[in-house]
Each structure stands twice: as structure tokens, then as C-alpha cells.
JSON list of C-alpha atoms in Angstrom, two decimals:
[
{"chain": "A", "resi": 1396, "resn": "MET", "atom": "CA", "xyz": [13.47, 6.12, 1.05]},
{"chain": "A", "resi": 1397, "resn": "THR", "atom": "CA", "xyz": [10.14, 7.03, -0.49]},
{"chain": "A", "resi": 1398, "resn": "SER", "atom": "CA", "xyz": [6.87, 5.53, 0.67]},
{"chain": "A", "resi": 1399, "resn": "SER", "atom": "CA", "xyz": [6.30, 3.99, -2.78]},
{"chain": "A", "resi": 1400, "resn": "HIS", "atom": "CA", "xyz": [9.67, 2.22, -2.64]},
{"chain": "A", "resi": 1401, "resn": "THR", "atom": "CA", "xyz": [8.93, 0.96, 0.86]},
{"chain": "A", "resi": 1402, "resn": "SER", "atom": "CA", "xyz": [5.58, -0.37, -0.37]},
{"chain": "A", "resi": 1403, "resn": "LYS", "atom": "CA", "xyz": [7.29, -2.23, -3.20]},
{"chain": "A", "resi": 1404, "resn": "LYS", "atom": "CA", "xyz": [9.80, -3.76, -0.81]},
{"chain": "A", "resi": 1405, "resn": "GLN", "atom": "CA", "xyz": [7.00, -5.03, 1.40]},
{"chain": "A", "resi": 1406, "resn": "GLU", "atom": "CA", "xyz": [5.35, -6.74, -1.58]},
{"chain": "A", "resi": 1407, "resn": "LEU", "atom": "CA", "xyz": [8.32, -9.06, -2.12]},
{"chain": "A", "resi": 1408, "resn": "ALA", "atom": "CA", "xyz": [8.59, -12.29, -0.15]},
{"chain": "A", "resi": 1409, "resn": "PRO", "atom": "CA", "xyz": [11.97, -13.98, 0.37]},
{"chain": "A", "resi": 1410, "resn": "THR", "atom": "CA", "xyz": [11.33, -16.07, -2.76]},
{"chain": "A", "resi": 1411, "resn": "GLY", "atom": "CA", "xyz": [10.99, -12.89, -4.78]},
{"chain": "A", "resi": 1412, "resn": "TRP", "atom": "CA", "xyz": [14.28, -11.53, -3.50]},
{"chain": "A", "resi": 1413, "resn": "ALA", "atom": "CA", "xyz": [15.95, -14.86, -4.22]},
{"chain": "A", "resi": 1414, "resn": "VAL", "atom": "CA", "xyz": [14.71, -14.89, -7.83]},
{"chain": "A", "resi": 1415, "resn": "LEU", "atom": "CA", "xyz": [15.74, -11.26, -8.26]},
{"chain": "A", "resi": 1416, "resn": "GLY", "atom": "CA", "xyz": [19.12, -12.22, -6.85]},
{"chain": "A", "resi": 1417, "resn": "LEU", "atom": "CA", "xyz": [19.46, -14.95, -9.47]},
{"chain": "A", "resi": 1418, "resn": "LEU", "atom": "CA", "xyz": [18.83, -12.30, -12.12]},
{"chain": "A", "resi": 1419, "resn": "SER", "atom": "CA", "xyz": [21.50, -9.99, -10.68]},
{"chain": "A", "resi": 1420, "resn": "PHE", "atom": "CA", "xyz": [24.31, -12.02, -12.25]},
{"chain": "A", "resi": 1421, "resn": "PRO", "atom": "CA", "xyz": [25.37, -11.12, -15.81]},
{"chain": "A", "resi": 1422, "resn": "GLY", "atom": "CA", "xyz": [23.21, -12.32, -18.68]},
{"chain": "A", "resi": 1423, "resn": "GLU", "atom": "CA", "xyz": [19.56, -13.04, -19.44]},
{"chain": "A", "resi": 1424, "resn": "ARG", "atom": "CA", "xyz": [17.98, -16.29, -18.32]},
{"chain": "A", "resi": 1425, "resn": "THR", "atom": "CA", "xyz": [14.80, -18.26, -18.80]},
{"chain": "A", "resi": 1426, "resn": "GLY", "atom": "CA", "xyz": [12.78, -19.49, -15.86]},
{"chain": "A", "resi": 1427, "resn": "TYR", "atom": "CA", "xyz": [14.12, -22.98, -16.46]},
{"chain": "A", "resi": 1428, "resn": "GLU", "atom": "CA", "xyz": [17.71, -21.70, -16.37]},
{"chain": "A", "resi": 1429, "resn": "LEU", "atom": "CA", "xyz": [16.98, -19.84, -13.14]},
{"chain": "A", "resi": 1430, "resn": "LYS", "atom": "CA", "xyz": [15.66, -23.07, -11.64]},
{"chain": "A", "resi": 1431, "resn": "LYS", "atom": "CA", "xyz": [18.86, -24.91, -12.61]},
{"chain": "A", "resi": 1432, "resn": "TRP", "atom": "CA", "xyz": [20.95, -22.13, -11.05]},
{"chain": "A", "resi": 1433, "resn": "ALA", "atom": "CA", "xyz": [18.90, -22.30, -7.85]},
{"chain": "A", "resi": 1434, "resn": "ASP", "atom": "CA", "xyz": [19.32, -26.09, -7.71]},
{"chain": "A", "resi": 1435, "resn": "SER", "atom": "CA", "xyz": [23.10, -25.75, -8.00]},
{"chain": "A", "resi": 1436, "resn": "SER", "atom": "CA", "xyz": [23.52, -22.94, -5.49]},
{"chain": "A", "resi": 1437, "resn": "LEU", "atom": "CA", "xyz": [20.60, -21.74, -3.38]},
{"chain": "A", "resi": 1438, "resn": "ARG", "atom": "CA", "xyz": [19.39, -25.16, -2.30]},
{"chain": "A", "resi": 1439, "resn": "PHE", "atom": "CA", "xyz": [22.63, -25.94, -0.49]},
{"chain": "A", "resi": 1440, "resn": "PHE", "atom": "CA", "xyz": [22.22, -23.15, 2.07]},
{"chain": "A", "resi": 1441, "resn": "TYR", "atom": "CA", "xyz": [18.67, -21.77, 1.74]},
{"chain": "A", "resi": 1442, "resn": "TRP", "atom": "CA", "xyz": [16.18, -23.61, -0.49]},
{"chain": "A", "resi": 1443, "resn": "SER", "atom": "CA", "xyz": [15.30, -23.98, -4.16]},
{"chain": "A", "resi": 1444, "resn": "PRO", "atom": "CA", "xyz": [11.88, -22.63, -5.18]},
{"chain": "A", "resi": 1445, "resn": "ALA", "atom": "CA", "xyz": [9.70, -24.74, -7.43]},
{"chain": "A", "resi": 1446, "resn": "ILE", "atom": "CA", "xyz": [9.58, -23.78, -11.10]},
{"chain": "A", "resi": 1447, "resn": "SER", "atom": "CA", "xyz": [6.01, -22.57, -10.62]},
{"chain": "A", "resi": 1448, "resn": "GLN", "atom": "CA", "xyz": [7.17, -20.27, -7.82]},
{"chain": "A", "resi": 1449, "resn": "ILE", "atom": "CA", "xyz": [9.94, -18.90, -10.00]},
{"chain": "A", "resi": 1450, "resn": "TYR", "atom": "CA", "xyz": [7.56, -17.99, -12.82]},
{"chain": "A", "resi": 1451, "resn": "ALA", "atom": "CA", "xyz": [5.09, -16.46, -10.36]},
{"chain": "A", "resi": 1452, "resn": "GLU", "atom": "CA", "xyz": [7.84, -14.30, -8.89]},
{"chain": "A", "resi": 1453, "resn": "LEU", "atom": "CA", "xyz": [9.11, -13.33, -12.34]},
{"chain": "A", "resi": 1454, "resn": "ARG", "atom": "CA", "xyz": [5.65, -12.01, -13.21]},
{"chain": "A", "resi": 1455, "resn": "ARG", "atom": "CA", "xyz": [5.57, -10.08, -9.94]},
{"chain": "A", "resi": 1456, "resn": "LEU", "atom": "CA", "xyz": [9.04, -8.66, -10.53]},
{"chain": "A", "resi": 1457, "resn": "GLU", "atom": "CA", "xyz": [7.99, -7.44, -13.97]},
{"chain": "A", "resi": 1458, "resn": "GLU", "atom": "CA", "xyz": [4.89, -5.79, -12.51]},
{"chain": "A", "resi": 1459, "resn": "LEU", "atom": "CA", "xyz": [7.09, -3.95, -10.02]},
{"chain": "A", "resi": 1460, "resn": "GLY", "atom": "CA", "xyz": [9.53, -2.89, -12.72]},
{"chain": "A", "resi": 1461, "resn": "TYR", "atom": "CA", "xyz": [12.34, -4.89, -11.15]},
{"chain": "A", "resi": 1462, "resn": "ALA", "atom": "CA", "xyz": [12.73, -7.27, -14.12]},
{"chain": "A", "resi": 1463, "resn": "ALA", "atom": "CA", "xyz": [12.13, -7.14, -17.86]},
{"chain": "A", "resi": 1464, "resn": "SER", "atom": "CA", "xyz": [11.71, -9.95, -20.38]},
{"chain": "A", "resi": 1465, "resn": "VAL", "atom": "CA", "xyz": [12.01, -10.51, -24.10]},
{"chain": "A", "resi": 1466, "resn": "ARG", "atom": "CA", "xyz": [10.57, -13.32, -26.16]},
{"chain": "A", "resi": 1467, "resn": "SER", "atom": "CA", "xyz": [12.84, -15.28, -28.47]},
{"chain": "A", "resi": 1468, "resn": "GLY", "atom": "CA", "xyz": [12.43, -14.95, -32.20]},
{"chain": "A", "resi": 1469, "resn": "PRO", "atom": "CA", "xyz": [11.47, -17.48, -34.89]},
{"chain": "A", "resi": 1470, "resn": "GLU", "atom": "CA", "xyz": [15.05, -18.73, -35.09]},
{"chain": "A", "resi": 1471, "resn": "GLU", "atom": "CA", "xyz": [14.39, -20.90, -32.03]},
{"chain": "A", "resi": 1472, "resn": "ALA", "atom": "CA", "xyz": [12.25, -24.00, -32.48]},
{"chain": "A", "resi": 1473, "resn": "ARG", "atom": "CA", "xyz": [10.50, -23.33, -29.19]},
{"chain": "A", "resi": 1474, "resn": "ALA", "atom": "CA", "xyz": [9.77, -19.79, -28.10]},
{"chain": "A", "resi": 1475, "resn": "LYS", "atom": "CA", "xyz": [11.40, -18.81, -24.82]},
{"chain": "A", "resi": 1476, "resn": "ARG", "atom": "CA", "xyz": [11.11, -15.77, -22.61]},
{"chain": "A", "resi": 1477, "resn": "ARG", "atom": "CA", "xyz": [14.35, -14.50, -21.14]},
{"chain": "A", "resi": 1478, "resn": "TYR", "atom": "CA", "xyz": [14.49, -12.28, -18.09]},
{"chain": "A", "resi": 1479, "resn": "ALA", "atom": "CA", "xyz": [16.96, -9.66, -16.91]},
{"chain": "A", "resi": 1480, "resn": "ILE", "atom": "CA", "xyz": [17.14, -7.38, -13.89]},
{"chain": "A", "resi": 1481, "resn": "THR", "atom": "CA", "xyz": [16.39, -3.68, -14.40]},
{"chain": "A", "resi": 1482, "resn": "ASP", "atom": "CA", "xyz": [18.23, -0.74, -12.87]},
{"chain": "A", "resi": 1483, "resn": "ALA", "atom": "CA", "xyz": [15.34, -0.29, -10.44]},
{"chain": "A", "resi": 1484, "resn": "GLY", "atom": "CA", "xyz": [15.51, -3.97, -9.52]},
{"chain": "A", "resi": 1485, "resn": "ARG", "atom": "CA", "xyz": [19.24, -3.85, -8.92]},
{"chain": "A", "resi": 1486, "resn": "ALA", "atom": "CA", "xyz": [18.86, -0.77, -6.73]},
{"chain": "A", "resi": 1487, "resn": "ALA", "atom": "CA", "xyz": [16.09, -2.41, -4.69]},
{"chain": "A", "resi": 1488, "resn": "LEU", "atom": "CA", "xyz": [18.05, -5.65, -4.36]},
{"chain": "A", "resi": 1489, "resn": "SER", "atom": "CA", "xyz": [21.18, -3.79, -3.27]},
{"chain": "A", "resi": 1490, "resn": "GLY", "atom": "CA", "xyz": [19.17, -2.04, -0.56]},
{"chain": "A", "resi": 1491, "resn": "TRP", "atom": "CA", "xyz": [17.61, -5.29, 0.63]},
{"chain": "A", "resi": 1492, "resn": "ALA", "atom": "CA", "xyz": [20.90, -7.19, 0.64]},
{"chain": "A", "resi": 1493, "resn": "ALA", "atom": "CA", "xyz": [22.57, -4.46, 2.71]},
{"chain": "A", "resi": 1494, "resn": "ASP", "atom": "CA", "xyz": [19.74, -4.37, 5.27]},
{"chain": "A", "resi": 1495, "resn": "THR", "atom": "CA", "xyz": [21.08, -6.80, 7.87]},
{"chain": "A", "resi": 1496, "resn": "ALA", "atom": "CA", "xyz": [18.10, -6.18, 10.14]},
{"chain": "A", "resi": 1497, "resn": "GLU", "atom": "CA", "xyz": [15.98, -8.22, 7.71]},
{"chain": "A", "resi": 1498, "resn": "ALA", "atom": "CA", "xyz": [18.26, -11.25, 7.60]},
{"chain": "A", "resi": 1499, "resn": "GLY", "atom": "CA", "xyz": [16.72, -12.97, 10.63]},
{"chain": "A", "resi": 1500, "resn": "PRO", "atom": "CA", "xyz": [18.05, -16.03, 12.47]},
{"chain": "A", "resi": 1501, "resn": "PRO", "atom": "CA", "xyz": [18.69, -19.33, 10.67]},
{"chain": "A", "resi": 1502, "resn": "VAL", "atom": "CA", "xyz": [15.78, -21.78, 10.81]},
{"chain": "A", "resi": 1503, "resn": "LEU", "atom": "CA", "xyz": [16.43, -25.48, 11.32]},
{"chain": "A", "resi": 1504, "resn": "LYS", "atom": "CA", "xyz": [13.69, -28.02, 10.56]},
{"chain": "A", "resi": 1505, "resn": "HIS", "atom": "CA", "xyz": [15.40, -31.39, 10.78]},
{"chain": "A", "resi": 1506, "resn": "GLY", "atom": "CA", "xyz": [12.97, -34.15, 9.84]},
{"chain": "A", "resi": 1507, "resn": "LEU", "atom": "CA", "xyz": [15.28, -36.90, 11.04]},
{"chain": "A", "resi": 1508, "resn": "LEU", "atom": "CA", "xyz": [15.69, -35.32, 14.47]},
{"chain": "A", "resi": 1509, "resn": "LEU", "atom": "CA", "xyz": [11.91, -35.07, 14.79]},
{"chain": "A", "resi": 1510, "resn": "ARG", "atom": "CA", "xyz": [11.77, -38.84, 14.38]},
{"chain": "A", "resi": 1511, "resn": "ILE", "atom": "CA", "xyz": [14.61, -39.33, 16.84]},
{"chain": "A", "resi": 1512, "resn": "TRP", "atom": "CA", "xyz": [12.65, -37.19, 19.30]},
{"chain": "A", "resi": 1513, "resn": "LEU", "atom": "CA", "xyz": [9.81, -39.68, 18.90]},
{"chain": "A", "resi": 1514, "resn": "GLY", "atom": "CA", "xyz": [12.17, -42.62, 19.22]},
{"chain": "A", "resi": 1515, "resn": "HIS", "atom": "CA", "xyz": [10.21, -44.12, 22.12]},
{"chain": "A", "resi": 1516, "resn": "LEU", "atom": "CA", "xyz": [7.60, -45.08, 19.50]},
{"chain": "A", "resi": 1517, "resn": "ALA", "atom": "CA", "xyz": [10.06, -46.55, 16.99]},
{"chain": "A", "resi": 1518, "resn": "ASP", "atom": "CA", "xyz": [12.26, -49.58, 16.56]},
{"chain": "A", "resi": 1519, "resn": "PRO", "atom": "CA", "xyz": [15.81, -48.67, 17.71]},
{"chain": "A", "resi": 1520, "resn": "GLU", "atom": "CA", "xyz": [17.45, -50.53, 14.84]},
{"chain": "A", "resi": 1521, "resn": "ARG", "atom": "CA", "xyz": [15.26, -48.70, 12.34]},
{"chain": "A", "resi": 1522, "resn": "LEU", "atom": "CA", "xyz": [16.27, -45.37, 13.88]},
{"chain": "A", "resi": 1523, "resn": "SER", "atom": "CA", "xyz": [19.94, -46.24, 13.44]},
{"chain": "A", "resi": 1524, "resn": "ALA", "atom": "CA", "xyz": [19.26, -47.27, 9.84]},
{"chain": "A", "resi": 1525, "resn": "MET", "atom": "CA", "xyz": [17.54, -43.92, 9.20]},
{"chain": "A", "resi": 1526, "resn": "VAL", "atom": "CA", "xyz": [20.59, -42.09, 10.50]},
{"chain": "A", "resi": 1527, "resn": "GLY", "atom": "CA", "xyz": [22.79, -44.18, 8.22]},
{"chain": "A", "resi": 1528, "resn": "GLU", "atom": "CA", "xyz": [20.57, -43.31, 5.25]},
{"chain": "A", "resi": 1529, "resn": "HIS", "atom": "CA", "xyz": [20.78, -39.64, 6.21]},
{"chain": "A", "resi": 1530, "resn": "LEU", "atom": "CA", "xyz": [24.57, -39.85, 6.27]},
{"chain": "A", "resi": 1531, "resn": "GLU", "atom": "CA", "xyz": [24.61, -41.33, 2.77]},
{"chain": "A", "resi": 1532, "resn": "ARG", "atom": "CA", "xyz": [22.36, -38.56, 1.46]},
{"chain": "A", "resi": 1533, "resn": "THR", "atom": "CA", "xyz": [24.54, -35.95, 3.15]},
{"chain": "A", "resi": 1534, "resn": "ARG", "atom": "CA", "xyz": [27.66, -37.40, 1.51]},
{"chain": "A", "resi": 1535, "resn": "GLY", "atom": "CA", "xyz": [25.90, -37.13, -1.85]},
{"chain": "A", "resi": 1536, "resn": "GLU", "atom": "CA", "xyz": [24.94, -33.52, -1.16]},
{"chain": "A", "resi": 1537, "resn": "LEU", "atom": "CA", "xyz": [28.49, -32.75, -0.06]},
{"chain": "A", "resi": 1538, "resn": "ALA", "atom": "CA", "xyz": [29.79, -34.08, -3.37]},
{"chain": "A", "resi": 1539, "resn": "ALA", "atom": "CA", "xyz": [27.25, -31.91, -5.22]},
{"chain": "A", "resi": 1540, "resn": "VAL", "atom": "CA", "xyz": [28.28, -28.82, -3.25]},
{"chain": "A", "resi": 1541, "resn": "ARG", "atom": "CA", "xyz": [31.93, -29.40, -4.06]},
{"chain": "A", "resi": 1542, "resn": "GLU", "atom": "CA", "xyz": [31.15, -29.92, -7.74]},
{"chain": "A", "resi": 1543, "resn": "ALA", "atom": "CA", "xyz": [29.15, -26.67, -7.87]},
{"chain": "A", "resi": 1544, "resn": "ALA", "atom": "CA", "xyz": [31.94, -24.76, -6.10]},
{"chain": "A", "resi": 1545, "resn": "GLU", "atom": "CA", "xyz": [34.53, -26.17, -8.50]},
{"chain": "A", "resi": 1546, "resn": "GLN", "atom": "CA", "xyz": [32.48, -25.16, -11.55]},
{"chain": "A", "resi": 1547, "resn": "ALA", "atom": "CA", "xyz": [32.04, -21.61, -10.23]},
{"chain": "A", "resi": 1548, "resn": "ALA", "atom": "CA", "xyz": [35.58, -21.16, -8.93]},
{"chain": "A", "resi": 1549, "resn": "ASP", "atom": "CA", "xyz": [37.01, -19.69, -12.14]},
{"chain": "A", "resi": 1550, "resn": "VAL", "atom": "CA", "xyz": [34.15, -17.27, -12.85]},
{"chain": "A", "resi": 1551, "resn": "ALA", "atom": "CA", "xyz": [34.91, -13.84, -11.43]},
{"chain": "A", "resi": 1552, "resn": "GLU", "atom": "CA", "xyz": [31.23, -12.84, -11.20]},
{"chain": "A", "resi": 1553, "resn": "TRP", "atom": "CA", "xyz": [30.51, -15.86, -8.98]},
{"chain": "A", "resi": 1554, "resn": "ALA", "atom": "CA", "xyz": [33.11, -15.10, -6.31]},
{"chain": "A", "resi": 1555, "resn": "PHE", "atom": "CA", "xyz": [30.53, -14.48, -3.60]},
{"chain": "A", "resi": 1556, "resn": "PRO", "atom": "CA", "xyz": [28.36, -17.50, -4.46]},
{"chain": "A", "resi": 1557, "resn": "VAL", "atom": "CA", "xyz": [31.54, -19.56, -4.12]},
{"chain": "A", "resi": 1558, "resn": "LEU", "atom": "CA", "xyz": [31.92, -18.24, -0.55]},
{"chain": "A", "resi": 1559, "resn": "ALA", "atom": "CA", "xyz": [28.37, -19.39, 0.21]},
{"chain": "A", "resi": 1560, "resn": "LEU", "atom": "CA", "xyz": [29.13, -22.80, -1.29]},
{"chain": "A", "resi": 1561, "resn": "ARG", "atom": "CA", "xyz": [32.27, -23.10, 0.81]},
{"chain": "A", "resi": 1562, "resn": "TRP", "atom": "CA", "xyz": [30.18, -22.38, 3.89]},
{"chain": "A", "resi": 1563, "resn": "SER", "atom": "CA", "xyz": [27.74, -25.05, 2.75]},
{"chain": "A", "resi": 1564, "resn": "GLU", "atom": "CA", "xyz": [30.59, -27.52, 2.35]},
{"chain": "A", "resi": 1565, "resn": "ARG", "atom": "CA", "xyz": [31.61, -26.93, 5.97]},
{"chain": "A", "resi": 1566, "resn": "GLN", "atom": "CA", "xyz": [27.98, -27.25, 7.07]},
{"chain": "A", "resi": 1567, "resn": "HIS", "atom": "CA", "xyz": [27.63, -30.64, 5.36]},
{"chain": "A", "resi": 1568, "resn": "LEU", "atom": "CA", "xyz": [30.89, -31.81, 6.93]},
{"chain": "A", "resi": 1569, "resn": "ALA", "atom": "CA", "xyz": [29.51, -30.77, 10.32]},
{"chain": "A", "resi": 1570, "resn": "GLU", "atom": "CA", "xyz": [26.26, -32.62, 9.56]},
{"chain": "A", "resi": 1571, "resn": "LEU", "atom": "CA", "xyz": [28.26, -35.78, 8.89]},
{"chain": "A", "resi": 1572, "resn": "GLU", "atom": "CA", "xyz": [30.07, -35.38, 12.21]},
{"chain": "A", "resi": 1573, "resn": "LEU", "atom": "CA", "xyz": [26.78, -34.82, 14.03]},
{"chain": "A", "resi": 1574, "resn": "GLY", "atom": "CA", "xyz": [25.24, -37.86, 12.36]},
{"chain": "A", "resi": 1575, "resn": "GLN", "atom": "CA", "xyz": [28.11, -40.10, 13.43]},
{"chain": "A", "resi": 1576, "resn": "ALA", "atom": "CA", "xyz": [27.79, -38.80, 16.98]},
{"chain": "A", "resi": 1577, "resn": "LEU", "atom": "CA", "xyz": [24.05, -39.50, 16.88]},
{"chain": "A", "resi": 1578, "resn": "LEU", "atom": "CA", "xyz": [24.72, -43.08, 15.81]},
{"chain": "A", "resi": 1579, "resn": "ALA", "atom": "CA", "xyz": [27.03, -43.47, 18.81]},
{"chain": "A", "resi": 1580, "resn": "ASP", "atom": "CA", "xyz": [24.38, -42.00, 21.11]},
{"chain": "A", "resi": 1581, "resn": "LEU", "atom": "CA", "xyz": [21.76, -44.41, 19.78]},
{"chain": "A", "resi": 1582, "resn": "ALA", "atom": "CA", "xyz": [24.12, -47.35, 20.26]},
{"chain": "A", "resi": 1583, "resn": "GLN", "atom": "CA", "xyz": [24.82, -46.30, 23.83]},
{"chain": "A", "resi": 1584, "resn": "LEU", "atom": "CA", "xyz": [21.12, -45.91, 24.53]},
{"chain": "A", "resi": 1585, "resn": "GLN", "atom": "CA", "xyz": [20.39, -49.40, 23.17]},
{"chain": "A", "resi": 1586, "resn": "ALA", "atom": "CA", "xyz": [23.15, -50.81, 25.35]},
{"chain": "A", "resi": 1587, "resn": "THR", "atom": "CA", "xyz": [21.61, -49.33, 28.49]},
{"chain": "A", "resi": 1588, "resn": "PRO", "atom": "CA", "xyz": [19.85, -52.09, 30.50]},
{"chain": "A", "resi": 1589, "resn": "ALA", "atom": "CA", "xyz": [16.08, -51.84, 30.43]},
{"chain": "A", "resi": 1590, "resn": "GLY", "atom": "CA", "xyz": [14.69, -50.22, 33.54]},
{"chain": "A", "resi": 1591, "resn": "ALA", "atom": "CA", "xyz": [17.89, -48.39, 34.44]},
{"chain": "A", "resi": 1592, "resn": "PRO", "atom": "CA", "xyz": [17.09, -45.11, 36.24]},
{"chain": "A", "resi": 1593, "resn": "ALA", "atom": "CA", "xyz": [17.35, -42.02, 34.04]},
{"chain": "A", "resi": 1594, "resn": "ALA", "atom": "CA", "xyz": [19.14, -38.98, 35.42]},
{"chain": "A", "resi": 1595, "resn": "ASP", "atom": "CA", "xyz": [16.89, -36.12, 36.44]},
{"chain": "A", "resi": 1596, "resn": "ARG", "atom": "CA", "xyz": [13.75, -38.05, 35.55]},
{"chain": "A", "resi": 1597, "resn": "GLN", "atom": "CA", "xyz": [10.65, -35.87, 35.91]},
{"chain": "A", "resi": 1598, "resn": "ALA", "atom": "CA", "xyz": [7.39, -36.88, 37.49]},
{"chain": "A", "resi": 1599, "resn": "ASP", "atom": "CA", "xyz": [4.57, -38.03, 35.20]},
{"chain": "A", "resi": 1600, "resn": "GLY", "atom": "CA", "xyz": [3.05, -35.10, 33.34]},
{"chain": "A", "resi": 1601, "resn": "ASP", "atom": "CA", "xyz": [6.06, -32.81, 33.70]},
{"chain": "A", "resi": 1602, "resn": "ALA", "atom": "CA", "xyz": [7.95, -31.44, 30.76]},
{"chain": "A", "resi": 1603, "resn": "PRO", "atom": "CA", "xyz": [11.45, -32.94, 30.31]},
{"chain": "A", "resi": 1604, "resn": "THR", "atom": "CA", "xyz": [13.04, -29.62, 31.20]},
{"chain": "A", "resi": 1605, "resn": "ARG", "atom": "CA", "xyz": [13.23, -27.57, 34.34]},
{"chain": "A", "resi": 1606, "resn": "GLY", "atom": "CA", "xyz": [11.30, -24.39, 34.72]}
]
């Protein structure tokens, strides 16, 4: 690998690789179409960049020679710029996708669990209600995942995105199971008599873990 290629790789953030990945599927797409594709695929297992981020990355990809764009002609009422991946972009993306050392561990930032962690400052019934609301949202997301997977199932070029969506379906099912278990834990905690001794209680000022 040449030093210039290494330098180019280092200039791309994960968002850039994600946008380039969206362009790797057949066809040319506008930034708006890329955003729709991200909302129906990437967001279920990674995240969906904002439209402003997508356009910023598209400009960067063009500067690097990884993407090219053409502007629509007068036949369209509103001019649009469509983007496509270049041979150099596909080669760079293939190298990045095959480099497992760069994948890194999954990152979980669960806003609901942060509030549960601070449950000693909250109303117990409100905490349970928040978990219930989270379960409803998760059921909605699960339905959206299944719809996206069904729409992509018959498209040969989307075989691997379908695998990612199937994984996301299982992840949402697991989230529902975890949420139900959390509701049971909260109910058990509320049923515990006030002042009951807690197991392995630490002295004031200690962290709630050993070590």
C-alpha cells in the first residue's frame, strides 16, 4: 500500500466510509436518496448520518477521487446532483471493509439505562413507565426492520444488507426481552420493604464494586 493511499484512508472518518458504502450499490443517487437508504438500513445497526453530514462527506469523497457526480439536465424541474462511486473509491472501500483490525468493539450508549442507574433520584413508577415507553418504541423499530428486510429480500445486490437487517431484527427482539426483564426487576425492587439490608453493601464513599 502506498503512502498516498494510506494518507487518503486516514482522512476518512467512519461517516465517510458509510456514505461511500451507500454508493457502492448499483446506480447513481442524490444525497437525499442516500439519506433515505441510510434511514432504512444503517440506522438499525449503526447510525444514520444527518443530511448535512452526507453532503459534507460527498464533497470530501469527490475531492479524494472516491466519488463522482453529475448534475441533472433541464428536463428535471429541479436540478439534482447524482453521485456514484469511482473505481478508486471501490478499491479503497474494499480494502477498508476487509480490514477487520479497524472494526473495533461495539459501543452501547443506552439513555434509558443511564436513567435507571440514577433511579435513586427518580420516581419508581415513572421509571417503569419509561421502560414501557421504550418497549413500545422498540416494537415500532422492530416492525420497521422487518419491513426493510422484506423490501430488500428479492434484490440480489442487497443480499448482505439483508443479513445485517436480520441481525438487527434479532437485536431488537433481545432488547424487548431485556426490557421485560428490567420491568420485572423494577417491580421486585419496589416490592422490597424500605430499609431492608442490601447484599454486599459498601461503606459510605466506596464504589459499588470490589477492587
